mmCIF file of N, CA and C in Angstrom:
data_model
loop_
_atom_site.group_PDB
_atom_site.id
_atom_site.type_symbol
_atom_site.label_atom_id
_atom_site.label_comp_id
_atom_site.label_asym_id
_atom_site.label_seq_id
_atom_site.Cartn_x
_atom_site.Cartn_y
_atom_site.Cartn_z
ATOM 1 N N MET A 1267 20.137 47.661 207.837
ATOM 2 C CA MET A 1267 19.332 47.178 206.546
ATOM 3 C C MET A 1267 19.256 48.296 205.465
ATOM 4 N N LYS A 1268 18.903 49.486 206.053
ATOM 5 C CA LYS A 1268 18.745 50.680 205.066
ATOM 6 C C LYS A 1268 20.012 51.045 204.525
ATOM 7 N N HIS A 1269 21.163 50.915 205.208
ATOM 8 C CA HIS A 1269 22.422 51.338 204.621
ATOM 9 C C HIS A 1269 22.801 50.323 203.623
ATOM 10 N N TYR A 1270 22.466 49.012 203.799
ATOM 11 C CA TYR A 1270 22.843 48.055 202.885
ATOM 12 C C TYR A 1270 22.125 48.273 201.454
ATOM 13 N N ARG A 1271 20.925 48.798 201.597
ATOM 14 C CA ARG A 1271 20.046 49.064 200.360
ATOM 15 C C ARG A 1271 20.820 50.055 199.556
ATOM 16 N N LYS A 1272 21.203 51.135 200.433
ATOM 17 C CA LYS A 1272 21.804 52.368 199.757
ATOM 18 C C LYS A 1272 23.157 51.931 198.981
ATOM 19 N N GLU A 1273 23.875 51.086 199.578
ATOM 20 C CA GLU A 1273 25.082 50.584 198.982
ATOM 21 C C GLU A 1273 24.782 50.070 197.678
ATOM 22 N N GLY A 1274 23.818 49.116 197.559
ATOM 23 C CA GLY A 1274 23.353 48.349 196.521
ATOM 24 C C GLY A 1274 23.078 49.336 195.305
ATOM 25 N N LEU A 1275 22.359 50.442 195.748
ATOM 26 C CA LEU A 1275 21.819 51.509 194.769
ATOM 27 C C LEU A 1275 23.122 52.070 194.074
ATOM 28 N N ARG A 1276 23.901 52.402 194.985
ATOM 29 C CA ARG A 1276 25.184 53.285 194.484
ATOM 30 C C ARG A 1276 25.871 52.344 193.672
ATOM 31 N N LYS A 1277 26.138 50.964 193.962
ATOM 32 C CA LYS A 1277 26.929 50.141 193.060
ATOM 33 C C LYS A 1277 26.129 50.178 191.673
ATOM 34 N N ARG A 1278 24.846 50.038 191.670
ATOM 35 C CA ARG A 1278 24.124 50.002 190.411
ATOM 36 C C ARG A 1278 24.332 51.363 189.498
ATOM 37 N N ASN A 1279 24.407 52.431 190.331
ATOM 38 C CA ASN A 1279 24.595 53.724 189.756
ATOM 39 C C ASN A 1279 25.931 53.784 188.975
ATOM 40 N N ALA A 1280 26.971 53.201 189.622
ATOM 41 C CA ALA A 1280 28.259 53.169 189.166
ATOM 42 C C ALA A 1280 28.258 52.380 187.960
ATOM 43 N N ASN A 1281 27.443 51.093 187.886
ATOM 44 C CA ASN A 1281 27.526 50.265 186.837
ATOM 45 C C ASN A 1281 26.892 51.173 185.587
ATOM 46 N N ILE A 1282 25.821 51.735 185.775
ATOM 47 C CA ILE A 1282 25.177 52.606 184.728
ATOM 48 C C ILE A 1282 26.093 53.705 184.229
ATOM 49 N N VAL A 1283 26.841 54.408 185.191
ATOM 50 C CA VAL A 1283 27.877 55.442 184.657
ATOM 51 C C VAL A 1283 28.992 54.646 183.760
ATOM 52 N N ALA A 1284 29.310 53.523 184.195
ATOM 53 C CA ALA A 1284 30.403 52.711 183.472
ATOM 54 C C ALA A 1284 29.819 52.550 182.116
ATOM 55 N N MET A 1285 28.620 51.949 181.991
ATOM 56 C CA MET A 1285 28.031 51.620 180.714
ATOM 57 C C MET A 1285 27.793 52.840 179.831
ATOM 58 N N LEU A 1286 27.456 53.909 180.463
ATOM 59 C CA LEU A 1286 27.240 55.253 179.635
ATOM 60 C C LEU A 1286 28.692 55.701 179.152
ATOM 61 N N GLN A 1287 29.639 55.613 179.821
ATOM 62 C CA GLN A 1287 31.041 55.849 179.419
ATOM 63 C C GLN A 1287 31.381 55.041 178.130
ATOM 64 N N LEU A 1288 31.113 53.691 178.280
ATOM 65 C CA LEU A 1288 31.476 52.831 177.142
ATOM 66 C C LEU A 1288 30.679 53.213 175.911
ATOM 67 N N LEU A 1289 29.378 53.504 175.962
ATOM 68 C CA LEU A 1289 28.557 53.990 174.984
ATOM 69 C C LEU A 1289 29.165 55.209 174.276
ATOM 70 N N ILE A 1290 29.333 56.125 175.116
ATOM 71 C CA ILE A 1290 30.065 57.315 174.679
ATOM 72 C C ILE A 1290 31.448 57.269 173.817
ATOM 73 N N ALA A 1291 32.187 56.290 174.284
ATOM 74 C CA ALA A 1291 33.404 55.949 173.851
ATOM 75 C C ALA A 1291 33.170 55.344 172.413
ATOM 76 N N LEU A 1292 32.261 54.330 172.284
ATOM 77 C CA LEU A 1292 31.717 53.767 171.054
ATOM 78 C C LEU A 1292 31.266 54.815 170.156
ATOM 79 N N LEU A 1293 30.536 55.685 170.562
ATOM 80 C CA LEU A 1293 29.838 56.575 169.543
ATOM 81 C C LEU A 1293 31.025 57.382 168.997
ATOM 82 N N SER A 1294 31.865 58.012 169.978
ATOM 83 C CA SER A 1294 33.046 58.799 169.500
ATOM 84 C C SER A 1294 33.914 58.114 168.348
ATOM 85 N N VAL A 1295 34.234 56.766 168.677
ATOM 86 C CA VAL A 1295 34.951 56.078 167.675
ATOM 87 C C VAL A 1295 34.253 55.794 166.323
ATOM 88 N N LEU A 1296 32.922 55.661 166.449
ATOM 89 C CA LEU A 1296 32.199 55.574 165.110
ATOM 90 C C LEU A 1296 32.016 56.888 164.479
ATOM 91 N N LEU A 1297 31.799 57.989 165.218
ATOM 92 C CA LEU A 1297 31.926 59.238 164.522
ATOM 93 C C LEU A 1297 33.160 59.667 163.833
ATOM 94 N N ASP A 1298 34.241 59.123 164.618
ATOM 95 C CA ASP A 1298 35.584 59.301 164.064
ATOM 96 C C ASP A 1298 35.805 58.743 162.637
ATOM 97 N N LEU A 1299 35.359 57.378 162.547
ATOM 98 C CA LEU A 1299 35.451 56.686 161.488
ATOM 99 C C LEU A 1299 34.528 57.262 160.273
ATOM 100 N N LEU A 1300 33.403 57.726 160.577
ATOM 101 C CA LEU A 1300 32.625 58.426 159.621
ATOM 102 C C LEU A 1300 33.186 59.495 159.053
ATOM 103 N N PHE A 1301 33.774 60.418 160.039
ATOM 104 C CA PHE A 1301 34.307 61.604 159.409
ATOM 105 C C PHE A 1301 35.632 61.425 158.643
ATOM 106 N N ARG A 1302 36.233 60.341 158.764
ATOM 107 C CA ARG A 1302 37.503 59.893 158.180
ATOM 108 C C ARG A 1302 37.008 59.374 156.544
ATOM 109 N N PHE A 1303 35.861 58.733 156.622
ATOM 110 C CA PHE A 1303 35.514 58.411 155.329
ATOM 111 C C PHE A 1303 34.743 59.339 154.464
ATOM 112 N N VAL A 1304 34.354 60.515 155.231
ATOM 113 C CA VAL A 1304 33.642 61.637 154.297
ATOM 114 C C VAL A 1304 34.738 62.474 153.637
#
């Protein structure tokens, strides 16, 4: 039972990391566009 809960936590952490990577990618794209216009 304990092991099961740990797996779920790890899965959620992986999802958070994936979302953070997406956000960072979007931010870098936005910054790139901004610098192109400046």
